PDB file of C-alpha atoms and ligand atoms in Angstrom:
ATOM      1  CA  MET A   1     113.285 145.907 206.100  1.00 72.00           C
ATOM      2  CA  LYS A   2     116.688 145.133 204.514  1.00 71.00           C
ATOM      3  CA  ASN A   3     118.128 148.144 202.602  1.00 81.00           C
ATOM      4  CA  ASN A   4     114.780 149.830 203.165  1.00 93.00           C
ATOM      5  CA  CYS A   5     113.895 148.131 199.870  1.00 97.00           C
ATOM      6  CA  ILE A   6     110.308 147.057 199.303  1.00 98.00           C
ATOM      7  CA  PHE A   7     111.238 144.512 196.596  1.00 98.00           C
ATOM      8  CA  CYS A   8     113.862 142.883 198.863  1.00 98.00           C
ATOM      9  CA  ALA A   9     111.086 142.632 201.485  1.00 97.00           C
ATOM     10  CA  ILE A  10     108.825 140.984 198.887  1.00 98.00           C
ATOM     11  CA  ALA A  11     111.640 138.583 197.875  1.00 97.00           C
ATOM     12  CA  GLU A  12     112.085 137.632 201.529  1.00 96.00           C
ATOM     13  CA  GLY A  13     108.352 137.161 202.062  1.00 95.00           C
ATOM     14  CA  GLU A  14     108.161 140.002 204.603  1.00 96.00           C
ATOM     15  CA  ILE A  15     105.638 141.771 202.377  1.00 96.00           C
ATOM     16  CA  PRO A  16     102.993 139.685 200.565  1.00 97.00           C
ATOM     17  CA  SER A  17     102.791 139.597 196.785  1.00 98.00           C
ATOM     18  CA  PHE A  18     100.679 137.981 194.092  1.00 98.00           C
ATOM     19  CA  LYS A  19     103.492 135.660 193.081  1.00 98.00           C
ATOM     20  CA  ILE A  20     103.356 133.803 189.798  1.00 98.00           C
ATOM     21  CA  TYR A  21     106.878 132.364 189.527  1.00 98.00           C
ATOM     22  CA  GLU A  22     109.828 131.802 191.846  1.00 98.00           C
ATOM     23  CA  ASP A  23     113.145 130.001 191.615  1.00 98.00           C
ATOM     24  CA  GLU A  24     116.518 130.214 193.311  1.00 98.00           C
ATOM     25  CA  MET A  25     117.451 133.594 191.806  1.00 98.00           C
ATOM     26  CA  CYS A  26     114.283 135.358 190.783  1.00 98.00           C
ATOM     27  CA  LEU A  27     110.686 136.160 191.586  1.00 98.00           C
ATOM     28  CA  ALA A  28     107.805 137.260 189.359  1.00 98.00           C
ATOM     29  CA  TYR A  29     104.628 138.824 190.776  1.00 98.00           C
ATOM     30  CA  LEU A  30     101.743 140.956 189.644  1.00 98.00           C
ATOM     31  CA  ASP A  31     102.180 144.720 189.764  1.00 98.00           C
ATOM     32  CA  ILE A  32      99.704 146.132 192.301  1.00 97.00           C
ATOM     33  CA  ASN A  33      99.005 149.125 190.049  1.00 96.00           C
ATOM     34  CA  PRO A  34      98.717 147.374 186.694  1.00 96.00           C
ATOM     35  CA  PHE A  35      98.916 149.073 183.306  1.00 96.00           C
ATOM     36  CA  SER A  36      97.016 146.105 181.823  1.00 95.00           C
ATOM     37  CA  LYS A  37      95.619 142.721 182.873  1.00 96.00           C
ATOM     38  CA  GLY A  38      98.538 140.484 183.834  1.00 97.00           C
ATOM     39  CA  HIS A  39     101.120 143.285 184.299  1.00 97.00           C
ATOM     40  CA  THR A  40     103.972 141.462 186.020  1.00 98.00           C
ATOM     41  CA  LEU A  41     107.303 142.410 187.564  1.00 98.00           C
ATOM     42  CA  VAL A  42     110.341 140.130 187.349  1.00 98.00           C
ATOM     43  CA  ILE A  43     113.118 140.783 189.878  1.00 98.00           C
ATOM     44  CA  PRO A  44     116.356 139.121 190.945  1.00 98.00           C
ATOM     45  CA  LYS A  45     116.312 138.161 194.627  1.00 98.00           C
ATOM     46  CA  ALA A  46     119.741 139.776 195.068  1.00 98.00           C
ATOM     47  CA  HIS A  47     119.478 143.538 195.443  1.00 98.00           C
ATOM     48  CA  SER A  48     120.863 145.891 192.838  1.00 98.00           C
ATOM     49  CA  GLU A  49     119.420 149.186 191.738  1.00 98.00           C
ATOM     50  CA  GLY A  50     119.301 149.133 187.981  1.00 98.00           C
ATOM     51  CA  LEU A  51     120.791 147.865 184.746  1.00 98.00           C
ATOM     52  CA  LEU A  52     124.200 149.451 185.273  1.00 98.00           C
ATOM     53  CA  ASP A  53     125.047 147.967 188.681  1.00 98.00           C
ATOM     54  CA  THR A  54     123.580 144.515 188.001  1.00 98.00           C
ATOM     55  CA  PRO A  55     126.146 141.855 187.011  1.00 98.00           C
ATOM     56  CA  CYS A  56     125.836 140.670 183.400  1.00 98.00           C
ATOM     57  CA  GLU A  57     125.436 137.071 184.599  1.00 98.00           C
ATOM     58  CA  THR A  58     122.410 138.092 186.687  1.00 98.00           C
ATOM     59  CA  LEU A  59     120.926 140.031 183.768  1.00 98.00           C
ATOM     60  CA  ALA A  60     121.379 137.062 181.446  1.00 98.00           C
ATOM     61  CA  GLU A  61     119.640 134.717 183.873  1.00 98.00           C
ATOM     62  CA  LEU A  62     116.916 137.253 184.571  1.00 98.00           C
ATOM     63  CA  VAL A  63     116.118 137.772 180.900  1.00 98.00           C
ATOM     64  CA  LYS A  64     115.669 133.999 180.514  1.00 98.00           C
ATOM     65  CA  ARG A  65     113.029 134.206 183.255  1.00 98.00           C
ATOM     66  CA  VAL A  66     111.412 137.285 181.661  1.00 98.00           C
ATOM     67  CA  LYS A  67     111.042 135.286 178.445  1.00 98.00           C
ATOM     68  CA  LYS A  68     109.618 132.248 180.231  1.00 98.00           C
ATOM     69  CA  VAL A  69     107.119 134.274 182.277  1.00 98.00           C
ATOM     70  CA  ALA A  70     106.094 136.503 179.327  1.00 98.00           C
ATOM     71  CA  SER A  71     105.498 133.453 177.158  1.00 98.00           C
ATOM     72  CA  HIS A  72     103.344 131.888 179.886  1.00 98.00           C
ATOM     73  CA  ILE A  73     101.324 135.074 180.487  1.00 98.00           C
ATOM     74  CA  LYS A  74     100.758 135.604 176.747  1.00 98.00           C
ATOM     75  CA  ALA A  75      99.483 132.056 176.290  1.00 98.00           C
ATOM     76  CA  THR A  76      97.383 131.924 179.472  1.00 98.00           C
ATOM     77  CA  LEU A  77      95.699 135.305 179.012  1.00 98.00           C
ATOM     78  CA  ASN A  78      95.552 135.052 175.228  1.00 98.00           C
ATOM     79  CA  ALA A  79      97.372 138.367 174.893  1.00 98.00           C
ATOM     80  CA  ASP A  80      98.295 139.609 171.433  1.00 98.00           C
ATOM     81  CA  GLY A  81     101.635 141.087 172.472  1.00 98.00           C
ATOM     82  CA  PHE A  82     103.451 142.602 175.399  1.00 98.00           C
ATOM     83  CA  ASN A  83     105.783 145.458 176.297  1.00 98.00           C
ATOM     84  CA  ILE A  84     108.935 144.945 178.328  1.00 98.00           C
ATOM     85  CA  LEU A  85     109.841 148.043 180.343  1.00 98.00           C
ATOM     86  CA  GLN A  86     112.864 148.561 182.536  1.00 98.00           C
ATOM     87  CA  ASN A  87     113.298 152.016 184.058  1.00 98.00           C
ATOM     88  CA  ASN A  88     116.615 153.368 185.341  1.00 98.00           C
ATOM     89  CA  GLY A  89     116.718 156.446 187.544  1.00 98.00           C
ATOM     90  CA  GLU A  90     114.024 158.833 188.709  1.00 97.00           C
ATOM     91  CA  ALA A  91     114.328 160.817 185.492  1.00 98.00           C
ATOM     92  CA  ALA A  92     113.268 157.681 183.624  1.00 97.00           C
ATOM     93  CA  GLY A  93     110.339 157.038 185.957  1.00 95.00           C
ATOM     94  CA  GLN A  94     111.984 154.471 188.231  1.00 97.00           C
ATOM     95  CA  THR A  95     110.151 154.579 191.554  1.00 97.00           C
ATOM     96  CA  VAL A  96     111.472 151.375 193.173  1.00 98.00           C
ATOM     97  CA  LYS A  97     115.256 151.161 193.305  1.00 98.00           C
ATOM     98  CA  HIS A  98     115.553 147.384 192.963  1.00 98.00           C
ATOM     99  CA  ILE A  99     116.009 146.333 189.356  1.00 98.00           C
ATOM    100  CA  HIS A 100     112.849 144.973 187.760  1.00 98.00           C
ATOM    101  CA  PHE A 101     111.495 144.192 184.341  1.00 98.00           C
ATOM    102  CA  HIS A 102     107.846 144.988 183.657  1.00 98.00           C
ATOM    103  CA  ILE A 103     105.909 142.601 181.435  1.00 98.00           C
ATOM    104  CA  VAL A 104     102.842 144.495 180.190  1.00 98.00           C
ATOM    105  CA  PRO A 105     100.460 142.290 178.175  1.00 97.00           C
ATOM    106  CA  ARG A 106      98.612 143.946 175.274  1.00 97.00           C
ATOM    107  CA  TYR A 107      95.234 142.991 173.881  1.00 97.00           C
ATOM    108  CA  GLY A 108      94.191 143.812 170.328  1.00 94.00           C
ATOM    109  CA  MET A 109      95.195 147.265 169.186  1.00 89.00           C
ATOM    110  CA  ASN A 110      93.901 148.858 172.407  1.00 87.00           C
ATOM    111  CA  GLU A 111      95.839 151.863 173.637  1.00 90.00           C
ATOM    112  CA  ILE A 112      96.729 151.695 177.329  1.00 91.00           C
ATOM    113  CA  SER A 113      97.828 154.285 179.833  1.00 89.00           C
ATOM    114  CA  PHE A 114     101.297 153.843 181.240  1.00 88.00           C
ATOM    115  CA  GLU A 115     100.097 155.710 184.319  1.00 82.00           C
ATOM    116  CA  SER A 116      99.607 153.533 187.408  1.00 75.00           C
ATOM    117  CA  SER A 117      96.119 153.010 188.727  1.00 81.00           C
ATOM    118  CA  LYS A 118      95.271 150.984 191.807  1.00 90.00           C
ATOM    119  CA  GLY A 119      94.510 147.341 191.047  1.00 91.00           C
ATOM    120  CA  ASP A 120      91.557 145.431 192.511  1.00 95.00           C
ATOM    121  CA  MET A 121      93.050 143.053 195.111  1.00 96.00           C
ATOM    122  CA  TYR A 122      90.414 140.317 194.548  1.00 96.00           C
ATOM    123  CA  GLU A 123      91.022 140.387 190.802  1.00 96.00           C
ATOM    124  CA  LEU A 124      94.811 140.318 191.285  1.00 97.00           C
ATOM    125  CA  LYS A 125      94.552 137.357 193.672  1.00 97.00           C
ATOM    126  CA  ALA A 126      92.416 135.374 191.212  1.00 97.00           C
ATOM    127  CA  LEU A 127      94.698 136.303 188.325  1.00 97.00           C
ATOM    128  CA  ALA A 128      97.828 135.237 190.230  1.00 97.00           C
ATOM    129  CA  GLU A 129      96.237 131.837 190.923  1.00 97.00           C
ATOM    130  CA  ARG A 130      95.447 131.473 187.227  1.00 97.00           C
ATOM    131  CA  LEU A 131      98.953 132.492 186.155  1.00 98.00           C
ATOM    132  CA  ARG A 132     101.024 130.609 188.726  1.00 98.00           C
ATOM    133  CA  ILE A 133     103.827 128.575 187.136  1.00 96.00           C
ATOM    134  CA  ALA A 134     104.442 125.373 189.053  1.00 85.00           C
TER     135      ALA A 134
HETATM  136  P1  5GP B 201     109.103 151.596 188.245  1.00 75.02           P
HETATM  137  O1  5GP B 201     108.335 152.865 187.980  1.00 75.02           O
HETATM  138  O2  5GP B 201     110.097 151.748 189.383  1.00 75.02           O
HETATM  139  O3  5GP B 201     109.703 151.024 187.009  1.00 75.02           O
HETATM  140  O4  5GP B 201     108.006 150.546 188.689  1.00 75.02           O
HETATM  141  C1  5GP B 201     107.749 150.171 189.989  1.00 75.02           C
HETATM  142  C2  5GP B 201     106.483 149.373 189.955  1.00 75.02           C
HETATM  143  O5  5GP B 201     106.353 148.716 191.189  1.00 75.02           O
HETATM  144  C3  5GP B 201     105.216 150.224 189.777  1.00 75.02           C
HETATM  145  O6  5GP B 201     104.545 149.819 188.597  1.00 75.02           O
HETATM  146  C4  5GP B 201     104.417 149.962 191.039  1.00 75.02           C
HETATM  147  O7  5GP B 201     103.037 149.846 190.790  1.00 75.02           O
HETATM  148  C5  5GP B 201     105.001 148.659 191.533  1.00 75.02           C
HETATM  149  N1  5GP B 201     104.953 148.504 192.973  1.00 75.02           N
HETATM  150  C6  5GP B 201     105.291 149.423 193.918  1.00 75.02           C
HETATM  151  N2  5GP B 201     105.147 148.897 195.162  1.00 75.02           N
HETATM  152  C7  5GP B 201     104.698 147.627 194.982  1.00 75.02           C
HETATM  153  C8  5GP B 201     104.357 146.575 195.899  1.00 75.02           C
HETATM  154  O8  5GP B 201     104.423 146.705 197.118  1.00 75.02           O
HETATM  155  N3  5GP B 201     103.933 145.408 195.351  1.00 75.02           N
HETATM  156  C9  5GP B 201     103.829 145.221 193.990  1.00 75.02           C
HETATM  157  N4  5GP B 201     103.380 144.043 193.570  1.00 75.02           N
HETATM  158  N5  5GP B 201     104.158 146.191 193.106  1.00 75.02           N
HETATM  159  C10 5GP B 201     104.578 147.372 193.600  1.00 75.02           C
HETATM  160 ZN1   ZN B 202     116.109 145.379 196.994  1.00 75.02          ZN
END
């Protein structure tokens, strides 16, 4: 595994993921421990650790994809809103050291836990098929 990085391995297809969008520079896939239905991660294919070591050009392109994917998830799942999270450093709760934006859909005024809990693989597979952007 390159860099010993699980998200690089996902980007290279060495580790499977419930992919919903891919282009030349980025990948979006469902989080396996979702905070809410449709919780998605958007990553650049090129490895960097966090906001501070990622080139501004990459960030700009990535945020365009975050917007596109969030808009698609919101419409498809009829979400009422969404949180964008981007953790930097262990102290901030970053567990995977490959920059990623979380898109966390929100439904009604329901409170959610921002603690991970294991997702159901069958549900995630079906959801990824429903959310896939051609
Ligand atoms: P962080 O806390 O670093 O901001 O978030 C890392 C996220 O990656 C967590 O929400 C965790 O559930 C997710 N994650 C960790 N390993 C994998 C994996 O192998 N596949 C997917 N799809 N998500 C993962
Ligand atoms: Zn990486």
